[in-house]
């Protein structure tokens, strides 16, 4: 596919046809990563970045279990100058 780089503010840009986006599994508004290596520009879907809160919220509680040793450790009283809340 041939296209042209067009002036876009202080940058350059090009249009990506809907069919090409569909083949790549991309939609309008999707985050992408744009890289250059050895003179070749590549565009790909960005890997999602999750916060710890999002990961924990999406994890079923039954998938996380504490061992007997973990439970005992969590229930131990402080032995020094630890700050507990």
CSV table of C-alpha atoms in Angstrom, one decimal, residues 2 5 8 11 13 15-17 19 25 31 34 36 41-42 52 57 59 62-63 65 67 72 75 83-85:
chain,number,residue,atom,x,y,z
A,2,UNK,CA,1.3,3.4,-0.9
A,5,UNK,CA,3.2,11.6,4.8
A,8,UNK,CA,0.1,17.4,10.9
A,11,UNK,CA,4.7,16.6,12.9
A,13,UNK,CA,1.2,11.7,9.7
A,15,UNK,CA,-4.0,7.9,7.2
A,16,UNK,CA,-4.5,4.1,7.8
A,17,UNK,CA,-7.4,2.6,5.8
A,19,UNK,CA,-9.4,-2.5,6.1
A,25,UNK,CA,-6.9,-5.9,14.9
A,31,UNK,CA,-3.2,2.8,21.9
A,34,UNK,CA,5.4,3.4,16.9
A,36,UNK,CA,11.9,2.9,14.0
A,41,UNK,CA,8.9,2.5,10.9
A,42,UNK,CA,6.6,-0.1,12.5
A,52,UNK,CA,-1.8,-3.4,40.9
A,57,UNK,CA,-9.6,-6.6,41.3
A,59,UNK,CA,-8.1,-11.9,40.3
A,62,UNK,CA,-10.1,-18.3,45.5
A,63,UNK,CA,-7.0,-18.2,43.3
A,65,UNK,CA,-4.4,-18.9,49.1
A,67,UNK,CA,0.0,-21.4,53.3
A,72,UNK,CA,1.4,-17.9,61.0
A,75,UNK,CA,-0.5,-13.4,62.8
A,83,UNK,CA,5.4,0.2,62.3
A,84,UNK,CA,2.1,-1.5,62.0
A,85,UNK,CA,-1.2,0.0,61.0
